[in-house]
mmCIF file of C-alpha atoms in Angstrom:
data_model
loop_
_atom_site.group_PDB
_atom_site.id
_atom_site.type_symbol
_atom_site.label_atom_id
_atom_site.label_comp_id
_atom_site.label_asym_id
_atom_site.label_seq_id
_atom_site.Cartn_x
_atom_site.Cartn_y
_atom_site.Cartn_z
ATOM 1 C CA UNK A 180 2.780 -39.117 -16.507
ATOM 2 C CA UNK A 181 0.586 -36.793 -14.447
ATOM 3 C CA UNK A 182 3.442 -35.362 -12.394
ATOM 4 C CA UNK A 183 5.486 -34.435 -15.450
ATOM 5 C CA UNK A 184 2.469 -33.003 -17.250
ATOM 6 C CA UNK A 185 1.545 -30.849 -14.243
ATOM 7 C CA UNK A 186 5.106 -29.582 -13.928
ATOM 8 C CA UNK A 187 5.359 -28.801 -17.637
ATOM 9 C CA UNK A 188 2.155 -26.809 -17.642
ATOM 10 C CA UNK A 189 2.956 -25.152 -14.317
ATOM 11 C CA UNK A 190 6.317 -24.008 -15.627
ATOM 12 C CA UNK A 191 4.711 -22.803 -18.883
ATOM 13 C CA UNK A 192 2.301 -20.667 -16.856
ATOM 14 C CA UNK A 193 5.067 -19.271 -14.669
ATOM 15 C CA UNK A 194 7.202 -18.481 -17.695
ATOM 16 C CA UNK A 195 4.258 -16.839 -19.473
ATOM 17 C CA UNK A 196 4.710 -19.133 -22.444
ATOM 18 C CA UNK A 197 0.973 -19.410 -22.972
ATOM 19 C CA UNK A 198 -1.385 -16.968 -21.256
ATOM 20 C CA UNK A 199 -4.424 -19.073 -22.231
ATOM 21 C CA UNK A 200 -2.926 -21.989 -20.370
ATOM 22 C CA UNK A 201 -3.337 -20.191 -17.053
ATOM 23 C CA UNK A 202 -7.122 -20.481 -17.218
ATOM 24 C CA UNK A 203 -6.889 -24.150 -18.146
ATOM 25 C CA UNK A 204 -4.389 -24.764 -15.377
ATOM 26 C CA UNK A 205 -6.551 -23.096 -12.735
ATOM 27 C CA UNK A 206 -9.139 -25.823 -13.273
ATOM 28 C CA UNK A 207 -6.692 -28.266 -11.706
ATOM 29 C CA UNK A 208 -6.377 -26.327 -8.487
ATOM 30 C CA UNK A 209 -8.420 -26.601 -5.327
ATOM 31 C CA UNK A 210 -10.773 -23.712 -4.785
ATOM 32 C CA UNK A 211 -10.944 -23.670 -0.985
ATOM 33 C CA UNK A 212 -7.900 -21.453 -0.446
ATOM 34 C CA UNK A 213 -8.099 -17.896 0.912
ATOM 35 C CA UNK A 214 -5.803 -16.912 -1.948
ATOM 36 C CA UNK A 215 -7.491 -16.390 -5.305
ATOM 37 C CA UNK A 216 -5.845 -18.734 -7.806
ATOM 38 C CA UNK A 217 -4.791 -15.918 -10.086
ATOM 39 C CA UNK A 218 -2.995 -14.242 -7.162
ATOM 40 C CA UNK A 219 -1.386 -17.548 -6.159
ATOM 41 C CA UNK A 220 0.026 -17.945 -9.634
ATOM 42 C CA UNK A 221 1.205 -14.339 -9.610
ATOM 43 C CA UNK A 222 2.978 -14.988 -6.297
ATOM 44 C CA UNK A 223 4.918 -17.772 -7.961
ATOM 45 C CA UNK A 224 5.405 -15.840 -11.192
ATOM 46 C CA UNK A 225 6.871 -12.894 -9.362
ATOM 47 C CA UNK A 226 8.865 -14.980 -6.916
ATOM 48 C CA UNK A 227 7.154 -13.257 -4.001
ATOM 49 C CA UNK A 228 7.451 -16.428 -1.980
ATOM 50 C CA UNK A 229 11.110 -16.551 -2.737
ATOM 51 C CA UNK A 230 12.901 -16.987 0.519
ATOM 52 C CA UNK A 231 15.450 -18.934 -1.477
ATOM 53 C CA UNK A 232 15.597 -16.842 -4.623
ATOM 54 C CA UNK A 233 18.894 -15.195 -3.848
ATOM 55 C CA UNK A 234 20.358 -18.612 -3.385
ATOM 56 C CA UNK A 235 18.920 -19.832 -6.657
ATOM 57 C CA UNK A 236 20.309 -16.795 -8.411
ATOM 58 C CA UNK A 237 23.691 -17.707 -7.041
ATOM 59 C CA UNK A 238 23.279 -21.193 -8.489
ATOM 60 C CA UNK A 239 22.531 -19.695 -11.869
ATOM 61 C CA UNK A 240 25.466 -17.345 -11.697
ATOM 62 C CA UNK A 241 27.911 -20.123 -10.981
ATOM 63 C CA UNK A 242 26.509 -22.856 -13.205
ATOM 64 C CA UNK B 173 25.569 -36.475 16.217
ATOM 65 C CA UNK B 174 26.768 -33.573 18.305
ATOM 66 C CA UNK B 175 24.836 -33.667 21.592
ATOM 67 C CA UNK B 176 24.963 -29.887 21.951
ATOM 68 C CA UNK B 177 23.325 -29.514 18.552
ATOM 69 C CA UNK B 178 20.537 -31.864 19.580
ATOM 70 C CA UNK B 179 19.462 -29.619 22.379
ATOM 71 C CA UNK B 180 20.040 -26.075 21.189
ATOM 72 C CA UNK B 181 18.711 -23.297 19.044
ATOM 73 C CA UNK B 182 20.732 -22.201 16.029
ATOM 74 C CA UNK B 183 20.766 -19.464 13.410
ATOM 75 C CA UNK B 184 20.792 -19.498 9.626
ATOM 76 C CA UNK B 185 24.175 -17.917 8.866
ATOM 77 C CA UNK B 186 24.073 -15.325 6.093
ATOM 78 C CA UNK B 187 27.081 -13.781 4.394
ATOM 79 C CA UNK B 188 26.775 -10.336 5.971
ATOM 80 C CA UNK B 189 27.077 -11.824 9.470
ATOM 81 C CA UNK B 190 29.987 -14.189 8.930
ATOM 82 C CA UNK B 191 32.742 -11.756 9.885
ATOM 83 C CA UNK B 192 30.809 -10.666 12.983
ATOM 84 C CA UNK B 193 30.408 -14.284 14.061
ATOM 85 C CA UNK B 194 34.075 -15.063 13.582
ATOM 86 C CA UNK B 195 35.188 -11.899 15.371
ATOM 87 C CA UNK B 196 32.791 -12.183 18.332
ATOM 88 C CA UNK B 197 32.058 -15.907 18.690
ATOM 89 C CA UNK B 198 28.473 -15.365 19.914
ATOM 90 C CA UNK B 199 26.988 -17.915 22.295
ATOM 91 C CA UNK B 200 24.812 -19.921 19.940
ATOM 92 C CA UNK B 201 24.464 -23.675 19.616
ATOM 93 C CA UNK B 202 24.986 -24.072 15.886
ATOM 94 C CA UNK B 203 24.659 -22.536 12.451
ATOM 95 C CA UNK B 204 23.056 -23.608 9.203
ATOM 96 C CA UNK B 205 24.301 -22.385 5.841
ATOM 97 C CA UNK B 206 22.521 -22.243 2.506
ATOM 98 C CA UNK B 207 24.937 -24.673 0.904
ATOM 99 C CA UNK B 208 24.118 -23.475 -2.605
ATOM 100 C CA UNK B 209 25.784 -20.164 -1.795
ATOM 101 C CA UNK B 210 29.086 -21.920 -1.123
ATOM 102 C CA UNK B 211 29.235 -24.455 -3.944
ATOM 103 C CA UNK B 212 31.616 -22.350 -5.984
ATOM 104 C CA UNK B 213 33.168 -20.478 -3.106
ATOM 105 C CA UNK B 214 36.897 -20.112 -2.866
ATOM 106 C CA UNK B 215 39.386 -17.826 -1.173
ATOM 107 C CA UNK B 216 38.148 -15.808 1.792
ATOM 108 C CA UNK B 217 34.564 -17.118 1.690
ATOM 109 C CA UNK B 218 35.727 -20.734 1.766
ATOM 110 C CA UNK B 219 38.248 -20.003 4.503
ATOM 111 C CA UNK B 220 35.566 -18.267 6.583
ATOM 112 C CA UNK B 221 33.275 -21.274 6.267
ATOM 113 C CA UNK B 222 36.008 -23.588 7.516
ATOM 114 C CA UNK B 223 36.655 -21.180 10.396
ATOM 115 C CA UNK B 224 32.967 -21.185 11.353
ATOM 116 C CA UNK B 225 32.951 -24.987 11.177
ATOM 117 C CA UNK B 226 35.922 -25.092 13.526
ATOM 118 C CA UNK B 227 33.951 -23.117 16.128
ATOM 119 C CA UNK B 228 30.366 -24.333 15.745
ATOM 120 C CA UNK B 229 28.392 -27.357 14.602
ATOM 121 C CA UNK B 230 27.162 -26.683 11.069
ATOM 122 C CA UNK B 231 24.349 -28.038 8.902
ATOM 123 C CA UNK B 232 23.703 -27.653 5.155
ATOM 124 C CA UNK B 233 20.378 -26.442 3.773
ATOM 125 C CA UNK B 234 19.965 -26.879 0.011
ATOM 126 C CA UNK B 235 17.431 -25.538 -2.481
ATOM 127 C CA UNK B 236 18.566 -27.116 -5.726
ATOM 128 C CA UNK B 237 17.967 -30.860 -5.537
ATOM 129 C CA UNK B 238 14.460 -30.547 -7.032
ATOM 130 C CA UNK B 239 13.399 -33.679 -5.171
ATOM 131 C CA UNK B 240 9.988 -33.827 -6.862
ATOM 132 C CA UNK B 241 11.270 -32.675 -10.251
ATOM 133 C CA UNK B 242 10.726 -34.759 -13.365
ATOM 134 C CA UNK B 243 13.945 -33.585 -15.000
ATOM 135 C CA UNK B 244 16.790 -36.010 -14.471
ATOM 136 C CA UNK B 245 18.723 -35.403 -11.269
ATOM 137 C CA UNK B 246 21.367 -32.715 -11.608
ATOM 138 C CA UNK B 247 24.375 -34.859 -10.775
ATOM 139 C CA UNK B 248 26.818 -31.996 -11.345
ATOM 140 C CA UNK B 249 25.004 -30.032 -8.646
ATOM 141 C CA UNK B 250 24.963 -33.039 -6.325
ATOM 142 C CA UNK B 251 28.676 -33.579 -6.940
ATOM 143 C CA UNK B 252 29.379 -30.037 -5.752
ATOM 144 C CA UNK B 253 27.207 -30.556 -2.657
ATOM 145 C CA UNK B 254 29.068 -33.778 -1.930
ATOM 146 C CA UNK B 255 32.448 -32.142 -2.385
ATOM 147 C CA UNK B 256 31.519 -29.313 -0.009
ATOM 148 C CA UNK B 257 30.162 -31.827 2.515
ATOM 149 C CA UNK B 258 33.402 -33.809 2.395
ATOM 150 C CA UNK B 259 35.300 -30.625 3.181
ATOM 151 C CA UNK B 260 33.026 -29.159 5.869
ATOM 152 C CA UNK B 261 31.481 -32.343 7.320
ATOM 153 C CA UNK B 262 28.056 -30.917 8.199
ATOM 154 C CA UNK B 263 25.923 -32.629 10.811
ATOM 155 C CA UNK B 264 23.297 -33.219 8.096
ATOM 156 C CA UNK B 265 22.052 -31.999 4.707
ATOM 157 C CA UNK B 266 18.479 -30.886 4.048
ATOM 158 C CA UNK B 267 16.341 -29.811 1.094
ATOM 159 C CA UNK B 268 12.652 -29.222 0.368
ATOM 160 C CA UNK B 269 9.659 -31.311 -0.675
ATOM 161 C CA UNK B 270 9.115 -29.513 -3.974
ATOM 162 C CA UNK B 271 10.425 -29.084 -7.493
ATOM 163 C CA UNK B 272 12.664 -26.198 -8.489
ATOM 164 C CA UNK B 273 13.519 -27.010 -12.101
ATOM 165 C CA UNK B 274 11.653 -27.982 -15.234
ATOM 166 C CA UNK B 275 13.183 -28.400 -18.677
ATOM 167 C CA UNK B 276 16.580 -27.399 -17.249
ATOM 168 C CA UNK B 277 15.067 -24.044 -16.276
ATOM 169 C CA UNK B 278 15.556 -22.939 -12.692
ATOM 170 C CA UNK B 279 12.169 -21.667 -11.520
ATOM 171 C CA UNK B 280 13.477 -19.484 -8.685
ATOM 172 C CA UNK B 281 11.024 -20.898 -6.204
ATOM 173 C CA UNK B 282 10.007 -23.941 -4.187
ATOM 174 C CA UNK B 283 7.122 -25.192 -6.315
ATOM 175 C CA UNK B 284 4.321 -27.505 -5.171
ATOM 176 C CA UNK B 285 3.141 -30.686 -6.858
ATOM 177 C CA UNK B 286 0.157 -33.029 -6.381
ATOM 178 C CA UNK B 287 0.599 -35.475 -3.508
ATOM 179 C CA UNK B 288 -0.242 -38.704 -5.328
ATOM 180 C CA UNK B 289 0.916 -42.308 -5.070
ATOM 181 C CA UNK B 290 2.726 -41.807 -8.382
ATOM 182 C CA UNK B 291 4.556 -38.772 -7.013
ATOM 183 C CA UNK B 292 5.471 -40.628 -3.829
ATOM 184 C CA UNK B 293 7.167 -43.424 -5.769
ATOM 185 C CA UNK B 294 8.920 -40.881 -7.971
ATOM 186 C CA UNK B 295 10.230 -38.725 -5.106
ATOM 187 C CA UNK B 296 11.210 -41.788 -3.057
ATOM 188 C CA UNK B 297 13.299 -43.090 -5.958
ATOM 189 C CA UNK B 298 15.107 -39.760 -6.290
ATOM 190 C CA UNK B 299 15.683 -39.413 -2.549
ATOM 191 C CA UNK B 300 17.095 -42.945 -2.418
ATOM 192 C CA UNK B 301 19.507 -42.205 -5.273
ATOM 193 C CA UNK B 302 20.616 -38.949 -3.639
ATOM 194 C CA UNK B 303 21.099 -40.569 -0.231
ATOM 195 C CA UNK B 304 23.198 -43.333 -1.746
ATOM 196 C CA UNK B 305 25.231 -40.799 -3.697
ATOM 197 C CA UNK B 306 25.829 -38.487 -0.740
ATOM 198 C CA UNK B 307 26.212 -41.495 1.555
ATOM 199 C CA UNK B 308 24.032 -39.917 4.190
ATOM 200 C CA UNK B 309 20.402 -39.627 5.192
ATOM 201 C CA UNK B 310 18.631 -36.579 3.782
ATOM 202 C CA UNK B 311 16.472 -34.300 5.912
ATOM 203 C CA UNK B 312 13.426 -33.089 3.956
ATOM 204 C CA UNK B 313 11.387 -29.973 4.706
ATOM 205 C CA UNK B 314 7.675 -29.263 4.331
ATOM 206 C CA UNK B 315 7.064 -26.141 2.227
ATOM 207 C CA UNK B 316 4.717 -23.189 2.300
ATOM 208 C CA UNK B 317 2.403 -23.223 -0.704
ATOM 209 C CA UNK B 318 -0.038 -20.855 -2.340
ATOM 210 C CA UNK B 319 -2.082 -23.349 -4.303
ATOM 211 C CA UNK B 320 -3.171 -26.963 -3.983
ATOM 212 C CA UNK B 321 -3.931 -29.541 -6.646
ATOM 213 C CA UNK B 322 -7.247 -31.346 -7.081
ATOM 214 C CA UNK B 323 -5.300 -34.513 -7.867
ATOM 215 C CA UNK B 324 -3.658 -34.698 -4.439
ATOM 216 C CA UNK B 325 -4.699 -37.948 -2.790
ATOM 217 C CA UNK B 326 -2.955 -37.289 0.515
ATOM 218 C CA UNK B 327 -1.839 -34.373 2.645
ATOM 219 C CA UNK B 328 1.698 -33.069 2.636
ATOM 220 C CA UNK B 329 2.159 -34.517 6.155
ATOM 221 C CA UNK B 330 1.000 -37.956 4.992
ATOM 222 C CA UNK B 331 3.255 -37.718 1.941
ATOM 223 C CA UNK B 332 6.261 -36.723 4.033
ATOM 224 C CA UNK B 333 5.611 -39.495 6.551
ATOM 225 C CA UNK B 334 5.319 -42.119 3.818
ATOM 226 C CA UNK B 335 8.450 -40.771 2.157
ATOM 227 C CA UNK B 336 10.299 -41.085 5.438
ATOM 228 C CA UNK B 337 9.177 -44.698 5.839
ATOM 229 C CA UNK B 338 10.083 -45.606 2.244
ATOM 230 C CA UNK B 339 13.505 -43.961 2.142
ATOM 231 C CA UNK B 340 14.643 -43.590 5.740
ATOM 232 C CA UNK B 341 14.940 -39.842 5.285
ATOM 233 C CA UNK B 342 14.343 -37.555 8.228
ATOM 234 C CA UNK B 343 11.998 -34.589 8.433
ATOM 235 C CA UNK B 344 12.748 -30.906 8.817
ATOM 236 C CA UNK B 345 9.510 -29.439 10.116
ATOM 237 C CA UNK B 346 9.141 -25.744 9.301
ATOM 238 C CA UNK B 347 6.516 -24.429 11.684
ATOM 239 C CA UNK B 348 6.152 -21.116 9.891
ATOM 240 C CA UNK B 349 5.400 -22.969 6.647
ATOM 241 C CA UNK B 350 2.762 -25.033 8.415
ATOM 242 C CA UNK B 351 1.170 -21.897 9.875
ATOM 243 C CA UNK B 352 1.228 -20.072 6.531
ATOM 244 C CA UNK B 353 -0.552 -23.071 4.991
ATOM 245 C CA UNK B 354 -3.027 -23.144 7.876
ATOM 246 C CA UNK B 355 -4.035 -19.537 7.259
ATOM 247 C CA UNK B 356 -3.942 -19.756 3.478
ATOM 248 C CA UNK B 357 -5.501 -23.171 2.956
ATOM 249 C CA UNK B 358 -7.159 -24.068 6.255
ATOM 250 C CA UNK B 359 -4.774 -26.977 6.895
ATOM 251 C CA UNK B 360 -4.670 -27.346 10.683
ATOM 252 C CA UNK B 361 -1.027 -27.151 11.765
ATOM 253 C CA UNK B 362 -1.655 -28.950 15.070
ATOM 254 C CA UNK B 363 -3.137 -31.877 13.149
ATOM 255 C CA UNK B 364 0.064 -32.071 11.137
ATOM 256 C CA UNK B 365 2.174 -32.040 14.290
ATOM 257 C CA UNK B 366 0.001 -34.781 15.788
ATOM 258 C CA UNK B 367 0.399 -36.981 12.702
ATOM 259 C CA UNK B 368 4.148 -36.693 12.141
ATOM 260 C CA UNK B 369 6.427 -39.276 13.748
ATOM 261 C CA UNK B 370 8.335 -37.298 16.386
ATOM 262 C CA UNK B 371 11.343 -39.581 16.070
ATOM 263 C CA UNK B 372 11.734 -38.636 12.394
ATOM 264 C CA UNK B 373 11.780 -34.896 13.015
ATOM 265 C CA UNK B 374 15.480 -34.064 12.941
ATOM 266 C CA UNK B 375 15.238 -30.271 12.835
ATOM 267 C CA UNK B 376 12.746 -27.445 13.264
ATOM 268 C CA UNK B 377 12.695 -24.152 11.347
ATOM 269 C CA UNK B 378 11.203 -20.917 12.648
ATOM 270 C CA UNK B 379 10.833 -17.805 10.485
ATOM 271 C CA UNK B 380 8.699 -14.725 10.017
ATOM 272 C CA UNK B 381 5.930 -14.306 7.463
ATOM 273 C CA UNK B 382 4.547 -11.251 5.704
ATOM 274 C CA UNK B 383 0.867 -10.565 6.341
ATOM 275 C CA UNK B 384 -0.857 -9.538 3.124
ATOM 276 C CA UNK B 385 -4.232 -9.121 4.793
ATOM 277 C CA UNK B 386 -6.138 -11.890 3.032
ATOM 278 C CA UNK B 387 -3.235 -14.280 3.095
ATOM 279 C CA UNK B 388 0.317 -14.814 4.367
ATOM 280 C CA UNK B 389 3.557 -15.052 2.444
ATOM 281 C CA UNK B 390 6.505 -17.034 3.781
ATOM 282 C CA UNK B 391 8.869 -14.116 3.259
ATOM 283 C CA UNK B 392 11.512 -14.766 5.950
ATOM 284 C CA UNK B 393 11.631 -11.018 6.533
ATOM 285 C CA UNK B 394 10.199 -10.659 10.049
ATOM 286 C CA UNK B 395 10.447 -11.858 13.587
ATOM 287 C CA UNK B 396 8.728 -15.155 14.335
ATOM 288 C CA UNK B 397 5.043 -14.387 14.909
ATOM 289 C CA UNK B 398 3.186 -15.221 18.127
ATOM 290 C CA UNK B 399 0.980 -17.973 16.615
ATOM 291 C CA UNK B 400 4.134 -19.666 15.320
ATOM 292 C CA UNK B 401 5.726 -19.495 18.779
ATOM 293 C CA UNK B 402 2.574 -21.116 20.200
ATOM 294 C CA UNK B 403 2.830 -23.908 17.635
ATOM 295 C CA UNK B 404 6.506 -24.308 18.481
ATOM 296 C CA UNK B 405 5.706 -24.824 22.174
ATOM 297 C CA UNK B 406 2.995 -27.318 21.190
ATOM 298 C CA UNK B 407 5.495 -29.201 19.013
ATOM 299 C CA UNK B 408 8.244 -29.294 21.645
ATOM 300 C CA UNK B 409 5.742 -30.584 24.219
ATOM 301 C CA UNK B 410 4.940 -33.427 21.794
ATOM 302 C CA UNK B 411 8.398 -34.246 20.465
ATOM 303 C CA UNK B 412 10.822 -33.110 23.117
ATOM 304 C CA UNK B 413 13.714 -30.746 22.468
ATOM 305 C CA UNK B 414 14.829 -30.591 18.846
ATOM 306 C CA UNK B 415 17.502 -28.580 17.034
ATOM 307 C CA UNK B 416 15.675 -25.373 16.171
ATOM 308 C CA UNK B 417 16.807 -22.853 13.582
ATOM 309 C CA UNK B 418 15.939 -19.180 13.162
ATOM 310 C CA UNK B 419 15.772 -18.319 9.441
ATOM 311 C CA UNK B 420 15.832 -14.759 8.077
ATOM 312 C CA UNK B 421 16.532 -14.220 4.373
ATOM 313 C CA UNK B 422 15.084 -10.868 3.322
ATOM 314 C CA UNK B 423 15.588 -7.448 4.958
ATOM 315 C CA UNK B 424 18.190 -9.162 7.116
ATOM 316 C CA UNK B 425 18.659 -7.300 10.425
ATOM 317 C CA UNK B 426 21.707 -6.948 12.638
ATOM 318 C CA UNK B 427 22.920 -10.172 14.176
ATOM 319 C CA UNK B 428 21.693 -9.401 17.693
ATOM 320 C CA UNK B 429 18.075 -9.506 16.421
ATOM 321 C CA UNK B 430 18.601 -13.082 15.260
ATOM 322 C CA UNK B 431 20.357 -13.897 18.513
ATOM 323 C CA UNK B 432 17.333 -12.637 20.472
ATOM 324 C CA UNK B 433 15.011 -14.823 18.410
ATOM 325 C CA UNK B 434 17.266 -17.833 18.973
ATOM 326 C CA UNK B 435 17.333 -17.069 22.711
ATOM 327 C CA UNK B 436 13.552 -17.167 22.760
ATOM 328 C CA UNK B 437 13.591 -20.599 21.101
ATOM 329 C CA UNK B 438 16.245 -21.736 23.567
ATOM 330 C CA UNK B 439 13.986 -20.669 26.457
ATOM 331 C CA UNK B 440 11.250 -22.965 25.134
ATOM 332 C CA UNK B 441 13.759 -25.812 24.912
ATOM 333 C CA UNK B 442 15.061 -25.144 28.416
ATOM 334 C CA UNK B 443 11.517 -25.014 29.830
ATOM 335 C CA UNK B 444 10.798 -28.396 28.293
ATOM 336 C CA UNK B 445 14.016 -29.852 29.714
ATOM 337 C CA UNK B 446 13.266 -28.509 33.195
ATOM 338 C CA UNK B 447 9.731 -29.905 33.230
ATOM 339 C CA UNK B 448 10.929 -33.209 31.779
ATOM 340 C CA UNK B 449 13.652 -33.568 34.418
ATOM 341 C CA UNK B 450 11.164 -32.719 37.176
ATOM 342 C CA UNK B 451 8.675 -35.322 35.927
ATOM 343 C CA UNK B 452 11.413 -37.958 35.757
ATOM 344 C CA UNK B 453 12.460 -37.143 39.316
ATOM 345 C CA UNK B 454 8.923 -37.432 40.708
#
């Protein structure tokens, strides 16, 4: 299933499970963005785009 | 639905403002809470939420349903949302078009996925299950994203529209997200507004972004930017007045700053109403 495979590899990249995977994964991304793909992945890795992160942390703390 | 809520601007209520709101009862149409923050709340926090609900219309915004996730649905999480909804009776419940978990690991973010026919069927099935479980229509929000997939066969707007048709869900249109995506990916926000079914837009979000120079980040840490206000006016002209929420989640200012932002949104709504009434009278 494409969706599951994408999510598995995306999460592996974000969790730094396999650094080599990042290069492979970038091949699946569109290249017309103003954001370099490596920076985009870093944004997600570092939860920079995390308007909801405090909320998610609260989920983790109570689950 | 509460008629006042239909026509007014509201504010995303954050914990540090709750006591101020209860003590001062500011003139604001409604509040939205991040429901996830209240799922385990008891004591004073729970009592305060009930007190707010007694004074204002309230909506729930969630971040944990993982609507596009391929993990099984987290029914324990949904049970807590349902229990809170039964207690507070929100006007509606919303979440995002994204996935937030994989392999039972919370990813701490609203993560994008390829907009494919396969994904549409998958998300529609999950939304249908959730709506039946919660016994209410979900309201689903477009997200800001920082990458796009080659495999996407449709735009996010097309995906959201199809999802709405398939499941009956409504749409929460976040204008700041659309503008962030316009700058970052070149996706024209006005085109999105033109393509969405106005009748399915149940709520609008406005927030501030962080300008990183080459790109924007949807940081919810600033006032709403001028281009986003322009898009908001464009949207209201197209759709008519809609419940409009000011969101601010990082570097949260004093409440009056949020109130000023909400007042500005209310002015746009009032301008639309005035023009609309005049045109009807002519």
